[in-house]
XYZ file of N, CA and C in Angstrom:
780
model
N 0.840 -1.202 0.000
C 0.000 0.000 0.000
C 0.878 1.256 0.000
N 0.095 2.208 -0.911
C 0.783 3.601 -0.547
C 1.254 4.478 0.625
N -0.055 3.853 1.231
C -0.007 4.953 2.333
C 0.864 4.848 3.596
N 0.983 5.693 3.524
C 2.588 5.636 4.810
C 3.937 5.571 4.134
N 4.089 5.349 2.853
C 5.225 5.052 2.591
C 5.948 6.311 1.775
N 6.992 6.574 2.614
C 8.026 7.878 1.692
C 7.730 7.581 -0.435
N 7.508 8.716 -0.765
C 7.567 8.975 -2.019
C 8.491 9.798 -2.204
N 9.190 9.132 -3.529
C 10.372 10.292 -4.440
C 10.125 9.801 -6.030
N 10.294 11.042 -6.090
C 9.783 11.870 -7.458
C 10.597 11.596 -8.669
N 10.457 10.882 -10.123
C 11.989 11.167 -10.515
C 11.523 11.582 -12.035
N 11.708 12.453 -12.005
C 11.781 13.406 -13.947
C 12.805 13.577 -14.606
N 12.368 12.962 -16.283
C 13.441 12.969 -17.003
C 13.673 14.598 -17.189
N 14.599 14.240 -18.525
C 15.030 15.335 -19.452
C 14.233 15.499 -20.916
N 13.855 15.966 -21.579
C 12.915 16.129 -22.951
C 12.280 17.469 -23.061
N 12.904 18.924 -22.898
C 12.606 19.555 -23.564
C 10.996 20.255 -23.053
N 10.294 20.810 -24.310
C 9.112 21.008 -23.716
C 8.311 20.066 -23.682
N 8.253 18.889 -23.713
C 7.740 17.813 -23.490
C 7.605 18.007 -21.570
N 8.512 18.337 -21.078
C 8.559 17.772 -19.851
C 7.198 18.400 -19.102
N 6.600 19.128 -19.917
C 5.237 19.830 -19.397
C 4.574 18.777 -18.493
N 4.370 17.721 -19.290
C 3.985 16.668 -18.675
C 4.089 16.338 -17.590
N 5.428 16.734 -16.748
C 5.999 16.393 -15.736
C 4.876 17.161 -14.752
N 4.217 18.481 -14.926
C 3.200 19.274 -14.545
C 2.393 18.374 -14.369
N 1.906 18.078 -15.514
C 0.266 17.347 -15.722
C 0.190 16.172 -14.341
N 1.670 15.534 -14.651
C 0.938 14.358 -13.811
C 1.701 14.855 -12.300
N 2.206 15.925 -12.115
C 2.173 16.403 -10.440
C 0.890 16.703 -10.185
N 0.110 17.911 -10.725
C -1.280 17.593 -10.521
C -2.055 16.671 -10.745
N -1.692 15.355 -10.871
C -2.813 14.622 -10.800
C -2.564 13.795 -9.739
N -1.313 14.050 -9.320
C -0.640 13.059 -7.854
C -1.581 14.489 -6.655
N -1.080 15.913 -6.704
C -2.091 16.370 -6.011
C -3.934 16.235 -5.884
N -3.593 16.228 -6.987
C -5.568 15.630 -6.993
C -5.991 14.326 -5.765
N -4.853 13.414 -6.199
C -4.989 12.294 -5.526
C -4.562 12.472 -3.953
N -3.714 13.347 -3.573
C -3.390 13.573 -2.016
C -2.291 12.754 -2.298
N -1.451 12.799 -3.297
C -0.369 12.026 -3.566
C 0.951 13.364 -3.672
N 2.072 13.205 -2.660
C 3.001 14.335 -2.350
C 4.362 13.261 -2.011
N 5.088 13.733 -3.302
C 6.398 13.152 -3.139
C 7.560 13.728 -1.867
N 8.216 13.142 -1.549
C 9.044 14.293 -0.315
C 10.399 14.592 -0.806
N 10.542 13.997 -1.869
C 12.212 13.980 -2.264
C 12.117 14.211 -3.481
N 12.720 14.584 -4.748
C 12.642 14.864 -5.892
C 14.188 14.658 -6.605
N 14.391 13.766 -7.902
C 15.434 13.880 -8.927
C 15.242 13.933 -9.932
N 15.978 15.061 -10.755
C 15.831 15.485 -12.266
C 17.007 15.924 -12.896
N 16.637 15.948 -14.127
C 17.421 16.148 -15.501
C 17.077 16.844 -16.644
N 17.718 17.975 -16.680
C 17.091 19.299 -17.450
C 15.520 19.630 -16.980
N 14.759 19.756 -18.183
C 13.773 20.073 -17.852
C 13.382 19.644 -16.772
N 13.300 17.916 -16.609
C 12.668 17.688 -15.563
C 13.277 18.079 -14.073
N 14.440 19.003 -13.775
C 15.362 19.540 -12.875
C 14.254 20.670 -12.794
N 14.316 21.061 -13.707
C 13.407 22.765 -13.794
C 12.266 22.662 -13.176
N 11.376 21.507 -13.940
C 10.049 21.241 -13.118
C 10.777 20.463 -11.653
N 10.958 19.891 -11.304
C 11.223 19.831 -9.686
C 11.611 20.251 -9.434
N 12.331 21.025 -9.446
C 12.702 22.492 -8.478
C 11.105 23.129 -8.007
N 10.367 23.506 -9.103
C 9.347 24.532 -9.077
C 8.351 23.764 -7.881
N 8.309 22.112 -7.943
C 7.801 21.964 -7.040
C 8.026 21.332 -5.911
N 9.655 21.527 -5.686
C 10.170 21.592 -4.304
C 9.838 22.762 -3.735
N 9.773 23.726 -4.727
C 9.239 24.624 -4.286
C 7.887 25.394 -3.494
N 7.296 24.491 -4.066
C 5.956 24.240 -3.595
C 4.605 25.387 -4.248
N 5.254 25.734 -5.617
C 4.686 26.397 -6.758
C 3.617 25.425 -6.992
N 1.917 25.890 -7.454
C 1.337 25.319 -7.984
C 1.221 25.164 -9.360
N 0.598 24.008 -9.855
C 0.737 24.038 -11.343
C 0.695 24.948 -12.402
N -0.186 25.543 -12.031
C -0.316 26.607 -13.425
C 0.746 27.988 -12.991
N 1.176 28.135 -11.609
C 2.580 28.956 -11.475
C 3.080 28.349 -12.350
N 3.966 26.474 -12.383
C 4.733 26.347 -13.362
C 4.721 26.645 -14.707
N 3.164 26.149 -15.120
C 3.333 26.367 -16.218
C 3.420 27.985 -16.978
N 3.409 28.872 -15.881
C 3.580 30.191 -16.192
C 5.152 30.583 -17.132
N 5.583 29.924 -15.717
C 7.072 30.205 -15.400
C 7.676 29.610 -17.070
N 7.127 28.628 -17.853
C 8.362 28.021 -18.853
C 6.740 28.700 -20.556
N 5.915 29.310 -20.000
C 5.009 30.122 -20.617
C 5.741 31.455 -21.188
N 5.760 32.140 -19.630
C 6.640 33.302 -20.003
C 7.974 33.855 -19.840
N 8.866 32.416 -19.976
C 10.506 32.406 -19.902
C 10.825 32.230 -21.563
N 11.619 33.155 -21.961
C 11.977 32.991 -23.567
C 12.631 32.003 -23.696
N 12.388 31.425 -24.597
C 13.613 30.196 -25.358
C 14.769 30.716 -26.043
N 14.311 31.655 -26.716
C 15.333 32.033 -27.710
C 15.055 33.923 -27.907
N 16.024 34.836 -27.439
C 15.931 36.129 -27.664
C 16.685 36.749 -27.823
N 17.184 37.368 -28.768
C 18.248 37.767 -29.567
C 18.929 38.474 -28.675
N 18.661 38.994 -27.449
C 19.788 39.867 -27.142
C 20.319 38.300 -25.865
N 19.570 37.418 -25.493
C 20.695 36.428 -25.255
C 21.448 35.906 -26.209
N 21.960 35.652 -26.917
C 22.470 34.875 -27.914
C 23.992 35.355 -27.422
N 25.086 34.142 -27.908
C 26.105 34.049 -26.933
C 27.091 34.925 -27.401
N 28.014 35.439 -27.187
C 29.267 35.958 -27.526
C 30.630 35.559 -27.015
N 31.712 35.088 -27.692
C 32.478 34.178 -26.994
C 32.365 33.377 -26.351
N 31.035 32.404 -26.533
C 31.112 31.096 -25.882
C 30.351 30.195 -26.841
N 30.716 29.184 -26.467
C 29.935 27.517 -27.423
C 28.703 28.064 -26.960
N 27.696 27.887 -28.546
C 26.304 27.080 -27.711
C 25.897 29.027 -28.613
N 24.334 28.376 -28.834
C 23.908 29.645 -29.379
C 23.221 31.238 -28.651
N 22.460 29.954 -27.818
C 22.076 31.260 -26.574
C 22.790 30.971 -25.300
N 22.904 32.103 -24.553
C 23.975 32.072 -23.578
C 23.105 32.292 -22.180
N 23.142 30.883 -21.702
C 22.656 30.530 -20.656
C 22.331 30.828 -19.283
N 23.298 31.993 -19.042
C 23.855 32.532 -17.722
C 22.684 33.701 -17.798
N 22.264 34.270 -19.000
C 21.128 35.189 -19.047
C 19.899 35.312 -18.531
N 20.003 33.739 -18.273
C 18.337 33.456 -17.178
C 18.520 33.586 -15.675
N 19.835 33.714 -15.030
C 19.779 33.867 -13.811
C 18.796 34.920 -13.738
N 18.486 36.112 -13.887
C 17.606 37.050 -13.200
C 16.588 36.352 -13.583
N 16.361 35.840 -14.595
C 14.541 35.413 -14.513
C 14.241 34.507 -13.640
N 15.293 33.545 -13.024
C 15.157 32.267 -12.111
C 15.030 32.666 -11.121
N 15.599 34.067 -10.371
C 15.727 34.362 -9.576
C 14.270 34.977 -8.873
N 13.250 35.196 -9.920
C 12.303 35.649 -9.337
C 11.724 34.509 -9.318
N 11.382 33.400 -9.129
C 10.945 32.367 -8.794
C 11.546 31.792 -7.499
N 12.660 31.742 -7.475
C 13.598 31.121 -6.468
C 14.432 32.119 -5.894
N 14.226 33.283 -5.238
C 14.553 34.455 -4.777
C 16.224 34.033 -3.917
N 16.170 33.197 -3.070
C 17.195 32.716 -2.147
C 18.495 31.818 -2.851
N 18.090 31.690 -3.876
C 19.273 30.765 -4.755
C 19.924 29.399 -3.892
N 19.160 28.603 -3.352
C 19.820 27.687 -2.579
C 19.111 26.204 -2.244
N 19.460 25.493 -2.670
C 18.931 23.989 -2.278
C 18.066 23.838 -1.466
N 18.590 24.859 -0.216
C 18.453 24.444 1.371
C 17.017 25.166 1.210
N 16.424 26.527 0.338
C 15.380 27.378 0.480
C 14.101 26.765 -0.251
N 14.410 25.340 -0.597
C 13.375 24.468 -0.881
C 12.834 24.162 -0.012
N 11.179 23.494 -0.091
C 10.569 22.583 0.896
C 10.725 21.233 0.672
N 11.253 21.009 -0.029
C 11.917 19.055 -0.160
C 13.458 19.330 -1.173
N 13.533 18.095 -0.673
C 15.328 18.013 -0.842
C 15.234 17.871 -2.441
N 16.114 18.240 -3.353
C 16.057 18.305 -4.717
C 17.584 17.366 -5.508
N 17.558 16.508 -6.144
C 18.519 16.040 -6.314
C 18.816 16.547 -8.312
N 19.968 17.355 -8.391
C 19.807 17.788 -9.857
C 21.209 17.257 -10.487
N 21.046 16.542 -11.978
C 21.884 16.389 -12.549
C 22.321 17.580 -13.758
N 23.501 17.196 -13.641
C 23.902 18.313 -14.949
C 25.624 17.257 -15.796
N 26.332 17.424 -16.660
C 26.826 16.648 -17.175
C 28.143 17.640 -17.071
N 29.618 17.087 -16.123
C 31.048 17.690 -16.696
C 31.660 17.828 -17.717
N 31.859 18.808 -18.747
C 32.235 18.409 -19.536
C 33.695 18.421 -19.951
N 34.594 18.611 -18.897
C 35.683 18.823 -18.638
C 36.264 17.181 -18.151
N 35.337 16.477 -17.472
C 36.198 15.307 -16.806
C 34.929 13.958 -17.593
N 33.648 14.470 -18.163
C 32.989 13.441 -18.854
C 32.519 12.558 -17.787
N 31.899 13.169 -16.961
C 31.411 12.405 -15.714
C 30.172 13.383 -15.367
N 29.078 12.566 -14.917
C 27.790 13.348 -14.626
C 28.272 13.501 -12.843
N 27.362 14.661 -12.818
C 27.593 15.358 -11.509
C 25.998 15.746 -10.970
N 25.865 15.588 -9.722
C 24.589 15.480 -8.723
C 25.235 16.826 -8.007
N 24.009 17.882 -8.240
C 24.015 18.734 -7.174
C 22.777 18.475 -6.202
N 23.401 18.966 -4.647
C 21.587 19.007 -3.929
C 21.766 19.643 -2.581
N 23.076 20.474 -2.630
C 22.602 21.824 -1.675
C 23.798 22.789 -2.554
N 23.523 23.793 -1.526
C 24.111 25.252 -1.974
C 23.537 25.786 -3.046
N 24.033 26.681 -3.701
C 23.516 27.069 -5.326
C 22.578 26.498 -5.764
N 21.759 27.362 -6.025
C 20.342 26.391 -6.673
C 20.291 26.548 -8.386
N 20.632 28.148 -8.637
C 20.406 28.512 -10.279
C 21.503 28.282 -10.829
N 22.433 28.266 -10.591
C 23.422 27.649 -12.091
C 22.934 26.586 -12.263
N 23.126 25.337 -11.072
C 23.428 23.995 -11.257
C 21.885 24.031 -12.734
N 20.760 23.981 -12.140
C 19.544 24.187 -12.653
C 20.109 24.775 -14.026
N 20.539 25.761 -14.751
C 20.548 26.334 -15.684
C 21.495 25.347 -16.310
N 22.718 24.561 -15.890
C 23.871 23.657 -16.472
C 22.871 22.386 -16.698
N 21.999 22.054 -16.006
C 20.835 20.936 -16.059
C 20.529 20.696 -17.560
N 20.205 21.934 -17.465
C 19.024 21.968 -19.018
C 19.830 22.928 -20.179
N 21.195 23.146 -19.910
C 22.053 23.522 -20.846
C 22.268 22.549 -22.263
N 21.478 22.560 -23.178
C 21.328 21.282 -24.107
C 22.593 22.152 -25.345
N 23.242 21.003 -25.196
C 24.317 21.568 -26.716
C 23.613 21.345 -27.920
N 24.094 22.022 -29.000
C 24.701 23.143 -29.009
C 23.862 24.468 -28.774
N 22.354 24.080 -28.392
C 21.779 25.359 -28.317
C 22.429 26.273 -27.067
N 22.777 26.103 -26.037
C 22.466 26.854 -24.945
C 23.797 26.093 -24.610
N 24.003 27.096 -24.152
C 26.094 27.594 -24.025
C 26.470 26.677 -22.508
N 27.503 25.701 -22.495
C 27.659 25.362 -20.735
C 27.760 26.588 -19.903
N 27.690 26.192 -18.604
C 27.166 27.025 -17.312
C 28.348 26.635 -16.721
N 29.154 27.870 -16.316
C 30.674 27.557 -15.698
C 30.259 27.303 -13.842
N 30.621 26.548 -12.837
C 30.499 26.788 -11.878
C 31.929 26.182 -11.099
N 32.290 27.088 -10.517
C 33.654 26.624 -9.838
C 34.734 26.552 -10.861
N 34.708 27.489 -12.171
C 35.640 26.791 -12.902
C 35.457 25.413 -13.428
N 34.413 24.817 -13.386
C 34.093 23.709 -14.181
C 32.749 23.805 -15.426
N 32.858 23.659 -16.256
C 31.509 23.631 -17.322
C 30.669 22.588 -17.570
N 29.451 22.661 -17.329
C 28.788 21.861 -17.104
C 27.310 21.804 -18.268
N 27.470 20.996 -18.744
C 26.028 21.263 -19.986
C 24.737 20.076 -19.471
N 23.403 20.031 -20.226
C 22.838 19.004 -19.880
C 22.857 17.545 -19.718
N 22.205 17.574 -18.013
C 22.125 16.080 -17.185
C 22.043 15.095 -18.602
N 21.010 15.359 -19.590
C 20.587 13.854 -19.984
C 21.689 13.506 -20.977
N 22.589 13.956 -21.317
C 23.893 13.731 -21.947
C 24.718 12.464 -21.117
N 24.462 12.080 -20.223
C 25.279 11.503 -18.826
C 24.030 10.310 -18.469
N 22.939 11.345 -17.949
C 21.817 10.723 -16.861
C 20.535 11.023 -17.145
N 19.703 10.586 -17.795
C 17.946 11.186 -18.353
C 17.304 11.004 -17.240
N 17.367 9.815 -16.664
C 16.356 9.609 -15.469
C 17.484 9.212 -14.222
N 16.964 10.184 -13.371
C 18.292 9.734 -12.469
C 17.548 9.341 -11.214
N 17.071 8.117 -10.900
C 16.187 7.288 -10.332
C 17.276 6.985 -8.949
N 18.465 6.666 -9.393
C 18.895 5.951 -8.213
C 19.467 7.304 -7.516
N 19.870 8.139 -7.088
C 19.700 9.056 -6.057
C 18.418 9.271 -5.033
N 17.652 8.200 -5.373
C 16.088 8.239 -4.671
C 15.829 6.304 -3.641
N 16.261 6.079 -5.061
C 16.332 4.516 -4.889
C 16.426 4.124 -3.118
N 17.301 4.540 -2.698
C 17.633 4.074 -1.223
C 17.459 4.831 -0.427
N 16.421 5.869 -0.413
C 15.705 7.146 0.263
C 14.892 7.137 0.740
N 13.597 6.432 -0.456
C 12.469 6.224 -0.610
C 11.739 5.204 -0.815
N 11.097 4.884 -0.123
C 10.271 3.225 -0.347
C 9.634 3.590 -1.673
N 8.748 4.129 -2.187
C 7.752 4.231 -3.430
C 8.520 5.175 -4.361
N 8.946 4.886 -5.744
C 9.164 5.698 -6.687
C 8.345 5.835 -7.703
N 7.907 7.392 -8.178
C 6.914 7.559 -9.070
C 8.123 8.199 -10.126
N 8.399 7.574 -11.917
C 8.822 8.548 -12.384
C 8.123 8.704 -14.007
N 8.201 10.046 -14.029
C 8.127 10.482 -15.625
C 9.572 10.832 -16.427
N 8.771 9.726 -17.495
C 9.974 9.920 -18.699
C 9.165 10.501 -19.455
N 9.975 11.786 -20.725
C 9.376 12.260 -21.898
C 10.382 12.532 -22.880
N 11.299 11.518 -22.722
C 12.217 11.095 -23.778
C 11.605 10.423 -24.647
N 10.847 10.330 -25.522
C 10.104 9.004 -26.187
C 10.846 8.936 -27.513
N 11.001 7.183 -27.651
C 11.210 7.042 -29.081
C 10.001 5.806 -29.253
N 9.609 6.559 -30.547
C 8.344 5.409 -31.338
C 8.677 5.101 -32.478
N 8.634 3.775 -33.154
C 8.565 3.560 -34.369
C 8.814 4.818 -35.296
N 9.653 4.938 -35.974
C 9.337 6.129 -37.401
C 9.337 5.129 -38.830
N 9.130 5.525 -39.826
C 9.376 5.630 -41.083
C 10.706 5.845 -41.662
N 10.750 4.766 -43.014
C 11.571 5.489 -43.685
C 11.877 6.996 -43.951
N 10.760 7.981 -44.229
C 10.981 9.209 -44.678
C 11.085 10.330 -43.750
N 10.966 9.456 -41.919
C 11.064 9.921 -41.331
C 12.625 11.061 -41.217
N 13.373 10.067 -41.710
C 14.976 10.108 -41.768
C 15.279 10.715 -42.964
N 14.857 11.598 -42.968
C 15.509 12.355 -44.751
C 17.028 13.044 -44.535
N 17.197 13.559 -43.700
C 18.381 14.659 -43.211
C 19.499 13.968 -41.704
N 20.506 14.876 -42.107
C 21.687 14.559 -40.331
C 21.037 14.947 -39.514
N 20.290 16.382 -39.774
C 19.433 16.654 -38.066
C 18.490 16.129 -38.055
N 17.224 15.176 -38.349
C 16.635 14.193 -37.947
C 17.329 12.952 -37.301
N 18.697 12.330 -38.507
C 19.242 11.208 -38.060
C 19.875 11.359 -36.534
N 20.818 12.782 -36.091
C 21.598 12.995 -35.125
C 20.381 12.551 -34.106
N 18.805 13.061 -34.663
C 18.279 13.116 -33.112
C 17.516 12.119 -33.005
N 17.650 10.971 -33.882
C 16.509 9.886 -33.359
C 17.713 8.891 -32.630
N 19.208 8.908 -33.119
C 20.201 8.243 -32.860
C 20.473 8.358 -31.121
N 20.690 10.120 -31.126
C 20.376 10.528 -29.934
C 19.604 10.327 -29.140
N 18.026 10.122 -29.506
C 16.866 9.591 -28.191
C 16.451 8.464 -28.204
N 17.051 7.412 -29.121
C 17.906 5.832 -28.805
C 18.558 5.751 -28.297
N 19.598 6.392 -28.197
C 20.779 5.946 -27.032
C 20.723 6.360 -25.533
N 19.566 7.186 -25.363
C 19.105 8.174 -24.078
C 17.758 7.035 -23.735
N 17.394 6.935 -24.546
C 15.751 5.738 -23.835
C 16.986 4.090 -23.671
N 17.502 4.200 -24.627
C 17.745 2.731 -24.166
C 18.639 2.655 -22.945
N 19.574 3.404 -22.222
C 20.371 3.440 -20.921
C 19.304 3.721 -19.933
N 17.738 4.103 -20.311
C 17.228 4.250 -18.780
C 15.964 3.662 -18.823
N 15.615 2.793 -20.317
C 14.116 1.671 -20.253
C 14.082 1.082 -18.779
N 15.125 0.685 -18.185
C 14.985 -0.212 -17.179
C 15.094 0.306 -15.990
N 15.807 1.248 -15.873
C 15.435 1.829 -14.660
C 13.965 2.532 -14.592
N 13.478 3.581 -15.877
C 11.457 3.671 -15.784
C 11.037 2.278 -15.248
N 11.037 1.287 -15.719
C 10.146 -0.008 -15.295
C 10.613 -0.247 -14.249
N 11.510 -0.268 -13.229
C 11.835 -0.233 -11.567
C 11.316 0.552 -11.393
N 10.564 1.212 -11.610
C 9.580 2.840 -10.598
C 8.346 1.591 -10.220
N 7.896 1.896 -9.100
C 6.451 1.265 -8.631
C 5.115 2.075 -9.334
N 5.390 3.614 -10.001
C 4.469 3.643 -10.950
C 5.324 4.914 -11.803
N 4.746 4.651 -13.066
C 5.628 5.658 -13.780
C 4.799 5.901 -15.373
N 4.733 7.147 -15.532
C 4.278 7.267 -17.136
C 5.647 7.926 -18.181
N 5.336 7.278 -19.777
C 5.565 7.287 -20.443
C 4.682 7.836 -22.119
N 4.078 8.289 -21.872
C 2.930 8.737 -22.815
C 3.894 9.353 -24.285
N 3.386 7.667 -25.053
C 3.448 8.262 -26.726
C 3.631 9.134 -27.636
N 2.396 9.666 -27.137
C 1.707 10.853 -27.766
C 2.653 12.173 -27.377
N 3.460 12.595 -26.861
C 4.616 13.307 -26.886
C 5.825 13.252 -27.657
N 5.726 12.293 -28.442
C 6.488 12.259 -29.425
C 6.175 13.439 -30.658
N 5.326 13.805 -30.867
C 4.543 14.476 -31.838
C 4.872 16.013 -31.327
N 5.192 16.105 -30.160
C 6.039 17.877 -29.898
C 6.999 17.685 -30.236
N 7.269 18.927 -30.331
C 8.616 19.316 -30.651
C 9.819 19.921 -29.579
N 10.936 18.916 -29.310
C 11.695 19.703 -27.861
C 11.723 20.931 -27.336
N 11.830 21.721 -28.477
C 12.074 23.279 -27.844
C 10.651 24.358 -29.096
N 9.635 23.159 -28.876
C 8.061 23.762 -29.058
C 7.330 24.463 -28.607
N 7.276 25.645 -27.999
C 6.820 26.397 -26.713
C 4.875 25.898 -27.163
N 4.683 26.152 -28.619
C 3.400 25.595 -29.127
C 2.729 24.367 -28.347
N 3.574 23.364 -27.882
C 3.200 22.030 -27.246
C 3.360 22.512 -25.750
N 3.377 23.535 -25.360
C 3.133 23.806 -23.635
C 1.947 23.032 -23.383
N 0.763 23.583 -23.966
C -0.859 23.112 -22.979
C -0.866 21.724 -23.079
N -0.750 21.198 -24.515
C -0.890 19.863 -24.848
C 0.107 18.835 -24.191
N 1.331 18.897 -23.484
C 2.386 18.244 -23.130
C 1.607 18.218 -21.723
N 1.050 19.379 -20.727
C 1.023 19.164 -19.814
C -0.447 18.303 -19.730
N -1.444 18.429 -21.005
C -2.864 17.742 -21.016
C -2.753 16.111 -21.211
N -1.535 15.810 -21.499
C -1.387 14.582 -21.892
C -0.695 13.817 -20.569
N 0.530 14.526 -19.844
C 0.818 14.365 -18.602
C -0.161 13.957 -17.603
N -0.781 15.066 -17.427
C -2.490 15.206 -16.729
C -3.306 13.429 -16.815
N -3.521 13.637 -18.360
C -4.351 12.345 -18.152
C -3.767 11.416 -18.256
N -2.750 10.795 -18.665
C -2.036 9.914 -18.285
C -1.715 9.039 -16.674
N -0.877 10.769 -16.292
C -0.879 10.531 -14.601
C -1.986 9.735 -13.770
N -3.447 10.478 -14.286
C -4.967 10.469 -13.328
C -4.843 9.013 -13.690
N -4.735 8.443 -14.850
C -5.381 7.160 -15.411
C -4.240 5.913 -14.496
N -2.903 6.289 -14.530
C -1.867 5.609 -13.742
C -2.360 5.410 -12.432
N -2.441 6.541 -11.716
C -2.895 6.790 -10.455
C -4.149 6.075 -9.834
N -5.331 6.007 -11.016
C -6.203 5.515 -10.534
C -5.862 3.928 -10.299
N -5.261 3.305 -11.564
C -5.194 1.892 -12.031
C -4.597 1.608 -10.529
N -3.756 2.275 -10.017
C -2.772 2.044 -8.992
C -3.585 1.730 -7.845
N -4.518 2.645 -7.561
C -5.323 2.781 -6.220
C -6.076 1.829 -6.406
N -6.956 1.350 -7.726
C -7.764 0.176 -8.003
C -7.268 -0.767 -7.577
N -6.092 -1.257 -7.504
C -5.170 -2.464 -7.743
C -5.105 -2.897 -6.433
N -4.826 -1.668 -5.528
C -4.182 -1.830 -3.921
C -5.636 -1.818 -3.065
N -6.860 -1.291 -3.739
C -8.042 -1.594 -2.614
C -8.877 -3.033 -3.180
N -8.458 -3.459 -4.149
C -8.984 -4.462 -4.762
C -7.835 -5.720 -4.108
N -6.896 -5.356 -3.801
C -5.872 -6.593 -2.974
C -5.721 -7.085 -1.572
């Protein structure tokens, strides 16, 4: 049974897909379902933060609503990467005023990827907005995030679902993945930037299929394949699909355990 037992949270990396990660937190609140621990990877770093924070849903979905993706006066100068990453500290900052792990209401476990020593790295106190901004630093769009003299670009390069920082924390793990790869087509593949990125979210689903199926409940919803990573267009729909997904998980779950 659920009840009584520590919950931790674990969200991938995928872009605006990770809306989802929204949908089905509100549908764990609907249910009186409250994780106490949280681990993520890029986006899904971004969304758990917001609700370690203890932001409600449609705050989040404000927050990646009215945060730019792309605005010409970020765009980088002397550094890799097209937009320059370090430009969102002030916008993060009005969300997360205190900049610090510790100014959460649950402990936050965030990956981001070294790219200096090629080893993924777990932040989960001190500094809250770089690590977060190096999270979801996706090459080559968005420039690494220097901290300490080290550069750090996105977790899911390293770690998409980073489950086991929870693993031995928490009796119950709930996680969302919105990495999806589905079947394509031949004509799917016409070009290098299609090929780079289906190659890419094959080699990212297949290192963490098995750790999603060790979660005691976890969604994966299809139908997110059909956004586009850095789609701001797929905001409502990423988090509507999250949403019902989650409710439908959630319920099957509760069916299962009063029916046993």
């Amino acid at each position: 049974m659920l009840q009584g037992k520590t919950i931790g949270l674990v969200l991938s990396g995928g872009g605006i897909r990770g809306m989802a990660h929204i949908g089905l937190i509100k549908a764990m609140r609907e249910h009186g379902i409250e994780a106490g621990m949280v681990a993520g990877t890029s986006i899904g770093a971004l969304v758990g933060a917001l609700y370690a924070n203890g932001n409600s849903a449609e705050s989040m979905l404000n927050f990646f609503r009215e945060t730019p993706l792309f605005q010409y006066s970020f765009f980088a100068i002397n550094k890799p990467g097209f937009i320059d990453t370090e430009r969102y500290i002030n916008i993060f900052k009005v969300f997360f005023p205190q900049d610090a792990f510790e100014g959460l209401k649950k402990p936050l476990f965030v990956v981001a990827t070294d790219l200096l020593s090629g080893y993924e790295k777990v932040f989960h106190e001190g500094e809250l907005i770089r690590p977060l901004l190096a999270s979801a630093a996706l090459p080559p769009v968005f420039s690494p995030v220097d901290i300490g003299g080290i550069l750090y670009a996105d977790g899911g390069i390293m770690n998409n679902f980073p489950k086991e920082y929870l693993e031995d924390r928490m009796e119950f793990i709930i996680g969302s993945n919105v990495s999806i790869t589905v079947p394509l087509q031949k004509k799917d593949l016409k070009n290098s930037l299609q090929l780079a990125s289906r190659v890419t979210s094959l080699m990212i689903h297949a290192s963490n299929k098995e750790k999603l199926h060790e979660c005691n409940l976890f969604i994966e919803p299809a139908e997110l394949e059909k956004i586009g990573v850095l789609d701001k267009k797929g905001i409502e729909n990423a988090y509507r699909i999250g949403y019902e997904h989650g409710s439908r998980a959630i319920e099957k779950m509760l069916k299962s355990q009063t029916s046993s």
